[in-house]
Coordinates of C-alpha atoms and ligand atoms in Angstrom, one line a residue:
M149 CA 38.3 82.1 68.9
L150 CA 39.5 84.4 70.9
A151 CA 40.5 84.6 74.6
R152 CA 39.4 85.3 77.8
T153 CA 42.6 87.9 78.2
L154 CA 44.2 89.2 81.5
I155 CA 46.8 92.0 81.1
K156 CA 48.4 92.0 85.0
D157 CA 50.1 93.8 86.8
G158 CA 50.5 97.1 84.4
T159 CA 50.3 101.0 84.9
V160 CA 47.2 101.7 82.8
V161 CA 47.4 105.7 80.9
T162 CA 45.3 107.0 79.6
A163 CA 44.4 110.6 78.0
S164 CA 43.7 111.7 81.4
D165 CA 44.6 109.3 84.5
T166 CA 47.7 107.2 85.2
F167 CA 46.3 104.2 87.8
A168 CA 47.6 100.5 88.6
A169 CA 45.1 98.1 86.9
D170 CA 44.2 94.5 85.9
V171 CA 42.4 94.4 81.8
W172 CA 40.0 92.1 81.2
I173 CA 39.3 91.1 77.5
D174 CA 36.6 88.8 76.4
G175 CA 37.2 88.5 72.7
A176 CA 37.9 91.8 71.2
R177 CA 36.5 94.3 73.6
I178 CA 37.6 95.6 77.1
V179 CA 35.4 94.2 79.8
A180 CA 36.4 95.2 82.9
L181 CA 39.0 97.4 85.1
A182 CA 39.7 95.4 88.0
E183 CA 41.8 96.1 91.3
P184 CA 45.0 93.2 91.4
A185 CA 44.0 92.4 95.0
R186 CA 40.3 91.3 93.5
R187 CA 42.1 89.1 90.2
A188 CA 40.3 85.9 92.0
A189 CA 37.1 87.4 91.6
F190 CA 37.2 87.9 88.1
G191 CA 37.5 83.8 87.4
E192 CA 40.3 82.2 85.6
P193 CA 41.3 83.7 81.6
D194 CA 42.3 82.0 78.7
R195 CA 45.8 84.0 78.7
V196 CA 48.3 86.1 80.9
L197 CA 50.0 88.9 79.7
D198 CA 52.2 90.3 82.1
A199 CA 52.6 94.2 82.1
R200 CA 54.4 94.8 85.4
G201 CA 56.6 97.9 85.1
K202 CA 55.1 98.6 82.0
Y203 CA 52.5 100.5 80.9
V204 CA 49.1 99.4 79.3
I205 CA 48.0 102.7 76.5
P206 CA 45.4 102.7 74.0
G207 CA 47.0 101.7 70.4
G208 CA 49.0 104.2 68.4
I209 CA 45.7 105.8 65.5
D210 CA 47.7 107.0 62.6
A211 CA 45.2 109.7 61.3
H212 CA 47.4 110.2 58.1
T213 CA 49.2 108.1 56.1
H214 CA 49.2 107.0 52.3
L215 CA 49.3 103.7 51.4
D216 CA 49.6 102.9 47.7
L217 CA 49.6 106.2 46.7
P218 CA 50.3 107.1 43.0
F219 CA 52.2 110.1 43.1
G220 CA 54.6 111.7 41.1
G221 CA 55.1 109.4 38.4
T222 CA 56.2 106.8 40.8
T223 CA 53.7 105.1 43.7
S224 CA 54.2 105.2 47.6
S225 CA 56.5 101.6 48.4
D226 CA 54.0 100.8 51.4
D227 CA 50.8 98.8 50.8
F228 CA 47.7 97.9 52.3
H229 CA 49.6 94.8 54.0
T230 CA 53.1 95.8 54.2
G231 CA 52.4 99.3 55.5
T232 CA 50.1 98.2 58.5
V233 CA 51.8 94.8 59.9
A234 CA 55.0 98.0 60.7
A235 CA 52.3 100.2 61.7
A236 CA 51.6 97.0 64.7
H237 CA 55.0 97.0 65.7
G238 CA 55.5 100.5 66.4
G239 CA 52.0 100.5 68.4
T240 CA 50.2 101.7 65.8
T241 CA 46.8 100.0 65.6
T242 CA 44.3 102.1 63.6
L243 CA 45.3 104.1 60.3
I244 CA 42.8 106.9 59.0
D245 CA 44.4 106.5 55.5
F246 CA 43.7 109.3 52.3
A247 CA 41.7 107.9 49.5
I248 CA 42.1 110.2 46.5
Q249 CA 39.6 111.4 43.8
S250 CA 41.7 112.0 40.8
R251 CA 40.3 114.6 38.0
G252 CA 37.4 114.5 36.1
E253 CA 36.1 110.8 38.3
S254 CA 33.4 110.9 40.7
L255 CA 33.9 110.5 44.5
R256 CA 33.1 107.0 44.6
T257 CA 35.3 106.1 42.2
G258 CA 38.5 107.1 44.3
L259 CA 36.8 105.7 47.1
D260 CA 36.0 102.3 45.4
K261 CA 39.6 102.5 44.3
W262 CA 40.9 102.6 47.9
H263 CA 38.4 99.9 49.0
A264 CA 39.7 98.0 47.0
K265 CA 43.4 98.9 47.7
A266 CA 43.1 97.7 51.4
E267 CA 40.1 94.8 51.1
G268 CA 42.5 91.7 51.7
K269 CA 45.6 93.2 52.7
A270 CA 45.1 95.4 56.0
A271 CA 46.5 93.3 58.7
I272 CA 44.6 96.2 61.2
D273 CA 41.9 98.2 61.4
Y274 CA 41.5 101.3 59.0
G275 CA 39.7 104.5 57.9
F276 CA 39.7 106.4 55.1
H277 CA 39.4 110.1 54.4
L278 CA 39.3 111.3 50.7
I279 CA 40.7 113.6 49.1
A280 CA 38.6 115.8 46.8
T281 CA 40.2 117.8 43.6
D282 CA 37.3 118.0 41.2
L283 CA 33.5 119.2 42.9
A284 CA 32.2 120.7 40.4
D285 CA 28.4 120.2 39.3
G286 CA 27.3 117.9 41.2
R287 CA 30.2 116.3 42.5
L288 CA 29.1 118.2 45.8
D289 CA 26.4 116.5 46.8
E290 CA 28.0 112.8 46.6
M291 CA 29.9 114.0 49.5
A292 CA 26.2 113.5 51.4
Q293 CA 26.3 109.7 50.1
I294 CA 30.4 109.2 51.3
V295 CA 29.9 110.6 54.7
R296 CA 27.5 107.9 55.2
E297 CA 29.3 105.6 54.5
G298 CA 31.4 106.2 57.3
V299 CA 34.4 108.5 55.0
T300 CA 33.8 111.5 57.4
S301 CA 36.1 114.0 56.5
F302 CA 37.5 115.6 52.6
K303 CA 41.1 117.0 52.3
L304 CA 41.0 119.8 50.3
F305 CA 44.6 121.2 48.8
M306 CA 46.0 124.7 48.3
A307 CA 49.1 123.4 46.8
Y308 CA 50.6 121.3 43.9
P309 CA 48.6 122.9 41.1
G310 CA 47.5 120.7 38.1
V311 CA 47.8 118.2 40.4
F312 CA 46.0 118.1 44.2
L313 CA 44.7 122.6 43.6
V314 CA 41.7 123.9 44.4
D315 CA 40.5 127.4 44.3
D316 CA 39.0 129.0 47.4
Q317 CA 34.9 128.7 46.0
T318 CA 35.6 125.1 45.7
I319 CA 37.8 125.0 48.8
F320 CA 34.3 127.9 50.6
R321 CA 31.6 125.3 49.0
A322 CA 33.3 122.2 50.2
M323 CA 33.2 123.5 53.6
L324 CA 29.8 124.9 53.6
K325 CA 28.3 121.3 52.2
A326 CA 31.1 119.4 55.0
G327 CA 29.2 121.7 57.6
E328 CA 25.8 120.7 56.5
L329 CA 26.5 117.0 56.8
G330 CA 28.8 117.4 60.0
A331 CA 32.1 116.3 57.9
L332 CA 35.3 117.5 58.9
I333 CA 37.7 119.4 56.1
C334 CA 41.0 118.8 56.5
M335 CA 43.3 121.4 54.8
H336 CA 47.0 121.5 52.9
A337 CA 47.8 124.7 54.1
E338 CA 49.9 126.3 51.5
A339 CA 50.4 129.1 49.5
G340 CA 50.5 126.9 46.3
L341 CA 50.5 129.4 43.3
A342 CA 53.4 131.6 45.0
I343 CA 55.4 128.7 45.6
D344 CA 55.3 127.7 41.9
V345 CA 56.5 130.9 41.2
L346 CA 59.5 130.3 43.7
V347 CA 60.3 126.5 42.3
Q348 CA 60.4 127.8 38.5
R349 CA 62.6 130.1 39.4
A350 CA 65.1 128.6 41.8
L351 CA 65.2 125.5 38.5
A352 CA 65.8 128.6 36.5
A353 CA 68.7 129.6 38.2
G354 CA 70.6 126.2 38.6
N355 CA 69.2 125.7 41.9
T356 CA 67.8 122.0 41.7
A357 CA 69.5 120.0 45.0
P358 CA 66.9 118.9 47.6
V359 CA 67.4 122.1 49.6
Y360 CA 65.7 123.9 47.6
H361 CA 62.3 122.6 48.4
A362 CA 62.4 123.7 51.0
L363 CA 63.3 127.2 50.5
S364 CA 60.9 127.4 48.0
R365 CA 58.1 126.5 50.4
P366 CA 59.0 129.4 53.2
E367 CA 57.5 129.3 56.2
V368 CA 55.2 132.6 55.5
A369 CA 53.9 130.3 52.3
E370 CA 52.1 127.5 55.1
A371 CA 51.1 130.4 57.5
T372 CA 49.4 132.9 54.8
G373 CA 47.4 129.5 54.0
T374 CA 46.9 128.4 57.1
E375 CA 45.3 131.9 57.5
R376 CA 43.6 131.7 54.3
A377 CA 42.0 128.0 55.6
L378 CA 40.9 129.0 58.7
A379 CA 39.4 132.4 57.8
L380 CA 37.7 130.7 55.0
A381 CA 36.1 128.1 57.4
E382 CA 35.4 130.8 59.9
M383 CA 33.2 132.7 57.2
A384 CA 31.3 129.2 56.5
G385 CA 30.8 128.4 60.0
V386 CA 32.3 125.3 60.1
P387 CA 35.3 123.4 62.1
V388 CA 38.6 122.6 60.3
Y389 CA 41.7 120.4 60.5
I390 CA 44.7 121.1 59.4
V391 CA 47.2 119.0 58.4
H392 CA 50.6 118.9 58.6
L393 CA 51.8 121.5 60.2
S394 CA 55.2 122.3 60.4
A395 CA 55.9 125.9 61.5
Q396 CA 56.0 128.9 63.8
R397 CA 54.0 131.3 62.1
A398 CA 51.6 128.7 60.6
L399 CA 51.0 127.5 64.3
E400 CA 50.0 131.0 65.6
R401 CA 47.9 131.6 63.1
V402 CA 45.9 128.1 64.5
M403 CA 46.9 130.2 67.7
E404 CA 45.0 133.2 67.5
A405 CA 41.8 130.9 65.7
R406 CA 41.3 129.3 69.0
D407 CA 41.5 131.7 71.0
R408 CA 38.7 133.8 69.8
G409 CA 37.1 130.7 70.1
L410 CA 37.0 129.1 66.6
P411 CA 37.2 125.2 66.2
A412 CA 40.2 125.0 64.4
Y413 CA 42.3 122.0 64.6
A414 CA 45.8 121.0 63.7
E415 CA 48.1 117.8 63.8
T416 CA 52.0 118.0 63.4
C417 CA 54.4 115.2 62.5
P418 CA 57.2 113.5 64.4
Q419 CA 59.6 114.5 61.4
Y420 CA 59.0 118.1 61.8
L421 CA 59.6 117.6 66.2
V422 CA 63.3 115.5 65.7
L423 CA 64.4 116.5 62.2
S424 CA 65.4 120.1 60.2
E425 CA 66.3 121.7 57.1
D426 CA 69.9 120.7 58.3
D427 CA 68.7 117.4 56.8
L428 CA 67.5 118.2 53.8
R429 CA 71.2 119.6 52.7
G430 CA 72.4 116.5 52.9
L431 CA 76.1 115.2 52.9
P432 CA 79.5 117.0 51.7
P433 CA 80.1 116.7 48.5
G434 CA 81.7 113.3 48.4
V435 CA 80.4 111.4 51.0
G436 CA 77.8 108.9 50.5
E437 CA 75.1 110.3 48.7
G438 CA 76.2 113.9 49.2
E439 CA 73.8 116.5 48.5
F440 CA 71.2 114.1 47.3
E441 CA 71.3 112.3 50.5
G442 CA 68.7 115.2 51.4
A443 CA 65.9 113.2 48.9
K444 CA 65.3 111.2 51.7
F445 CA 63.9 114.3 53.5
I446 CA 61.9 116.2 50.6
C447 CA 58.1 116.2 52.5
T448 CA 55.8 118.9 52.1
P449 CA 55.6 121.7 54.6
P450 CA 58.5 120.9 53.9
L451 CA 61.3 120.4 57.2
R452 CA 62.2 123.9 58.5
E453 CA 64.9 125.4 60.8
K454 CA 66.0 123.5 64.0
H455 CA 64.4 126.5 66.0
H456 CA 60.4 125.5 65.0
Q457 CA 61.0 121.9 66.8
D458 CA 60.0 123.9 70.6
H459 CA 57.7 125.5 69.0
L460 CA 55.7 122.6 68.0
W461 CA 56.4 120.4 70.7
R462 CA 54.8 123.6 73.2
G463 CA 52.3 123.4 71.0
L464 CA 51.4 120.3 72.0
R465 CA 51.9 120.3 75.6
N466 CA 49.8 123.6 75.4
H467 CA 46.9 121.9 73.2
D468 CA 47.1 124.4 71.0
L469 CA 48.3 121.2 68.8
Q470 CA 45.8 118.3 69.2
V471 CA 47.6 115.5 67.2
V472 CA 50.2 113.8 66.3
A473 CA 49.9 112.0 62.9
T474 CA 52.4 110.5 60.3
D475 CA 51.9 111.5 56.6
H476 CA 53.8 107.8 56.1
C477 CA 54.1 108.2 52.1
P478 CA 57.5 106.1 51.8
F479 CA 59.0 106.3 48.5
C480 CA 62.8 104.1 48.6
M481 CA 65.9 106.1 47.4
K482 CA 66.6 103.6 44.8
E483 CA 64.2 104.3 41.6
Q484 CA 61.9 106.4 43.0
K485 CA 63.9 109.3 44.8
E486 CA 65.8 108.9 42.9
L487 CA 63.7 110.5 40.0
G488 CA 64.7 114.0 41.4
R489 CA 68.3 113.4 40.9
G490 CA 69.5 116.9 39.4
D491 CA 65.4 118.0 40.4
F492 CA 64.6 118.3 43.6
T493 CA 60.9 119.1 41.8
K494 CA 60.8 115.5 40.6
V495 CA 61.8 113.8 44.0
P496 CA 57.9 112.8 45.3
N497 CA 57.3 113.9 48.4
G498 CA 57.2 112.3 51.3
M499 CA 59.2 110.0 53.9
P500 CA 58.5 106.9 55.6
G501 CA 57.6 107.2 60.1
V502 CA 54.3 104.9 60.5
E503 CA 56.4 102.2 62.6
T504 CA 58.6 105.2 64.8
R505 CA 55.6 107.6 65.2
L506 CA 55.2 106.2 69.0
H507 CA 59.0 105.9 69.7
L508 CA 60.0 109.8 68.9
L509 CA 57.0 110.9 70.6
W510 CA 58.4 109.2 73.8
E511 CA 61.1 110.4 73.8
G512 CA 59.6 114.0 74.2
V513 CA 58.2 111.9 77.2
R514 CA 61.5 111.5 78.4
A515 CA 63.1 114.8 78.0
G516 CA 59.7 116.1 80.3
K517 CA 57.8 118.0 76.7
I518 CA 54.9 116.1 77.4
S519 CA 53.6 113.9 80.1
I520 CA 52.5 110.6 79.7
N521 CA 48.9 111.5 79.3
R522 CA 49.5 114.1 76.8
F523 CA 51.2 110.7 74.7
V524 CA 48.5 108.7 75.1
E525 CA 45.7 112.0 73.8
I526 CA 48.0 113.1 70.9
T527 CA 48.7 109.9 69.2
S528 CA 45.8 108.1 70.1
T529 CA 42.3 109.8 71.9
A530 CA 42.6 113.1 70.0
P531 CA 42.7 111.2 66.4
A532 CA 39.6 109.1 67.4
K533 CA 37.7 112.1 69.1
I534 CA 37.9 114.6 66.4
F535 CA 37.4 111.4 63.7
G536 CA 34.5 110.3 64.7
L537 CA 36.0 107.0 66.5
Y538 CA 35.4 107.3 70.1
P539 CA 35.0 105.5 71.8
R540 CA 35.3 102.4 69.9
K541 CA 38.8 103.5 69.8
G542 CA 41.7 105.1 71.3
A543 CA 40.0 104.4 75.0
V544 CA 41.5 102.1 77.8
A545 CA 37.7 101.7 78.9
V546 CA 35.1 99.2 79.3
G547 CA 33.6 98.0 76.3
A548 CA 35.7 99.7 73.3
D549 CA 38.3 97.5 71.3
A550 CA 41.1 96.1 73.1
D551 CA 43.4 97.5 70.7
L552 CA 45.8 98.1 73.5
V553 CA 49.7 98.4 73.3
I554 CA 51.8 97.4 76.5
W555 CA 54.8 99.2 76.0
D556 CA 58.4 99.1 78.2
P557 CA 59.2 102.8 78.9
A558 CA 62.9 100.7 79.5
K559 CA 63.5 98.8 76.4
E560 CA 65.7 100.0 74.4
V561 CA 66.1 100.1 70.6
V562 CA 68.2 101.7 67.8
L563 CA 65.9 102.8 64.7
S564 CA 67.4 101.5 61.4
Q565 CA 66.2 100.7 57.9
K566 CA 67.7 96.6 58.3
T567 CA 64.9 96.2 61.6
L568 CA 62.3 97.9 60.9
H569 CA 59.2 96.6 58.8
M570 CA 58.0 99.6 56.5
R571 CA 59.1 98.6 52.9
V572 CA 61.3 101.7 52.1
D573 CA 65.6 101.2 51.5
Y574 CA 66.0 103.7 54.8
S575 CA 64.9 105.8 57.8
P576 CA 65.2 109.1 58.1
F577 CA 65.8 108.3 61.9
E578 CA 68.5 106.0 60.8
G579 CA 70.7 105.1 64.0
R580 CA 68.8 106.8 67.0
K581 CA 68.7 105.0 70.6
M582 CA 65.5 105.0 71.5
I583 CA 64.6 104.2 75.2
G584 CA 60.5 103.2 75.9
A585 CA 59.0 100.6 72.6
P586 CA 55.7 98.1 72.5
A587 CA 56.6 95.7 74.0
A588 CA 53.8 93.5 72.8
V589 CA 50.5 95.2 70.8
L590 CA 46.9 93.3 70.6
S591 CA 44.0 94.9 68.1
R592 CA 40.4 94.3 68.4
G593 CA 41.6 91.2 72.0
E594 CA 44.3 89.7 69.4
L595 CA 48.1 89.8 70.8
V596 CA 49.7 90.5 66.8
V597 CA 52.6 91.7 68.2
E598 CA 54.9 90.4 70.7
H599 CA 58.7 91.1 71.6
D600 CA 59.1 92.5 67.7
K601 CA 57.4 90.1 65.6
W602 CA 53.8 89.0 64.4
V603 CA 52.5 86.3 66.5
A604 CA 48.7 86.6 65.2
P605 CA 47.5 83.7 62.7
Q606 CA 46.5 85.9 60.1
V607 CA 47.8 89.0 59.1
Q608 CA 46.3 89.7 55.6
G609 CA 43.0 91.0 55.6
R610 CA 42.4 91.0 59.1
G611 CA 41.8 94.3 59.8
Q612 CA 38.2 95.9 59.3
F613 CA 37.2 98.6 57.5
L614 CA 36.1 101.1 60.0
R615 CA 32.9 103.4 59.8
R616 CA 33.7 106.7 61.5
G617 CA 31.2 108.8 62.8
T618 CA 30.4 112.2 61.8
F619 CA 32.1 115.5 63.4
A620 CA 30.9 115.6 67.2
L621 CA 33.3 117.6 69.2
Ligands
LIG849 O1 54.5 114.9 51.5 C1 53.8 114.6 51.8 N1 53.2 115.2 52.6 N2 53.8 113.8 50.9 C2 51.3 113.3 51.1 C3 51.1 114.2 50.2 C4 50.4 115.3 51.5 O2 51.1 116.6 51.2 O3 50.0 115.2 52.4
LIG850 ZN1 49.3 116.7 52.4
LIG851 ZN1 50.1 114.0 53.9

């Protein structure tokens, strides 16, 4: 039985406002935001959560995760159970994961596989995007049914030839169809075919260490991919969302498009805001894993030189970037990243991060790089609006789902694989001291995490599939 809950004496923060208010929850929904002085008028709650000295913010929405993803001969190490529990511990109450249509199969088959992975396992609410890899005749028409089922965004790749890459004609056709259906195309924007040549040349020259992952995927490859994606969307007359944008020049392409009034949107990820190519270089020979330590940091697009971080933070501050998602795609060093010892191309691409997004972004608030309202917007409200979940998710408002985080700005945590909940044997952020963390997390009105512990009676299967709306911005 879900109770009538009062979150008292907190400071509510939304994407636009900061104000003192009690938050009243009945069952799964927020039913009132009220002045604390008027508390008596609301009667007795069943449960009270004290938020004095803390912020009450909408639960995080991570619009880019890869749970249980087969990739590079192995499978990402978090499934829908462990990944969603970890997300909740970090203050994220909704995930949008990427289902995959493999080559030769229908969109339906791909999507059904992801429903089967998530059902009965997810601990928090989730939706899906669908990665389309094969849009041969007839398959485009399948998109309509998928959209009707609430999967209203499709990811297309300009990278990973032979696996995910699709050609420009396919991208353009898919964009036109998405425009008809009100769906959104998410683009992995890189010049994948040229990158492949650089990769082969690196290997032929004996350059096999993790850092060559970055050196064979230069910034210009992402910039030209981004420009091409934006141009195709402009020709099709549709909005486009660039995923995991990592670098200055790609950002400049997005800014130019937006300045011309085009509906271009882009996300970046915490790893691009706080890590750099230096991490990919690993440790000096003889120390720890030596240069192979860099495998921990292999993701695509790669980590960039440090100066890009300032551009990305500025892009977030100035609304040139709309969303911070994690691209959570964890692989253990042991037996997974290890597959690429002696050949960086065999290191499975991706990093863990679903649990640490809010902590790392909060550092930006503390440093004055973004406001507290912008923090809420880029981690929750904007992804809710862009991906058809608003105002049910991403809002502290009457009628919204009571997906809420009581955020303690004074709580100190040291990020460490030992205490984080993601099922992976390292953290790329190991040892970082953070000030600011969730004190409590509610999902649809139910207290799920308190004092860093899962406290709800049910774990697996309590998360619900979210049928998302079509693109409405
Ligand atoms: O390295 C990454 N990003 N792995 C996941 C696949 C993708 O391109 O998002
Ligand atoms: Zn991608
Ligand atoms: Zn991804």
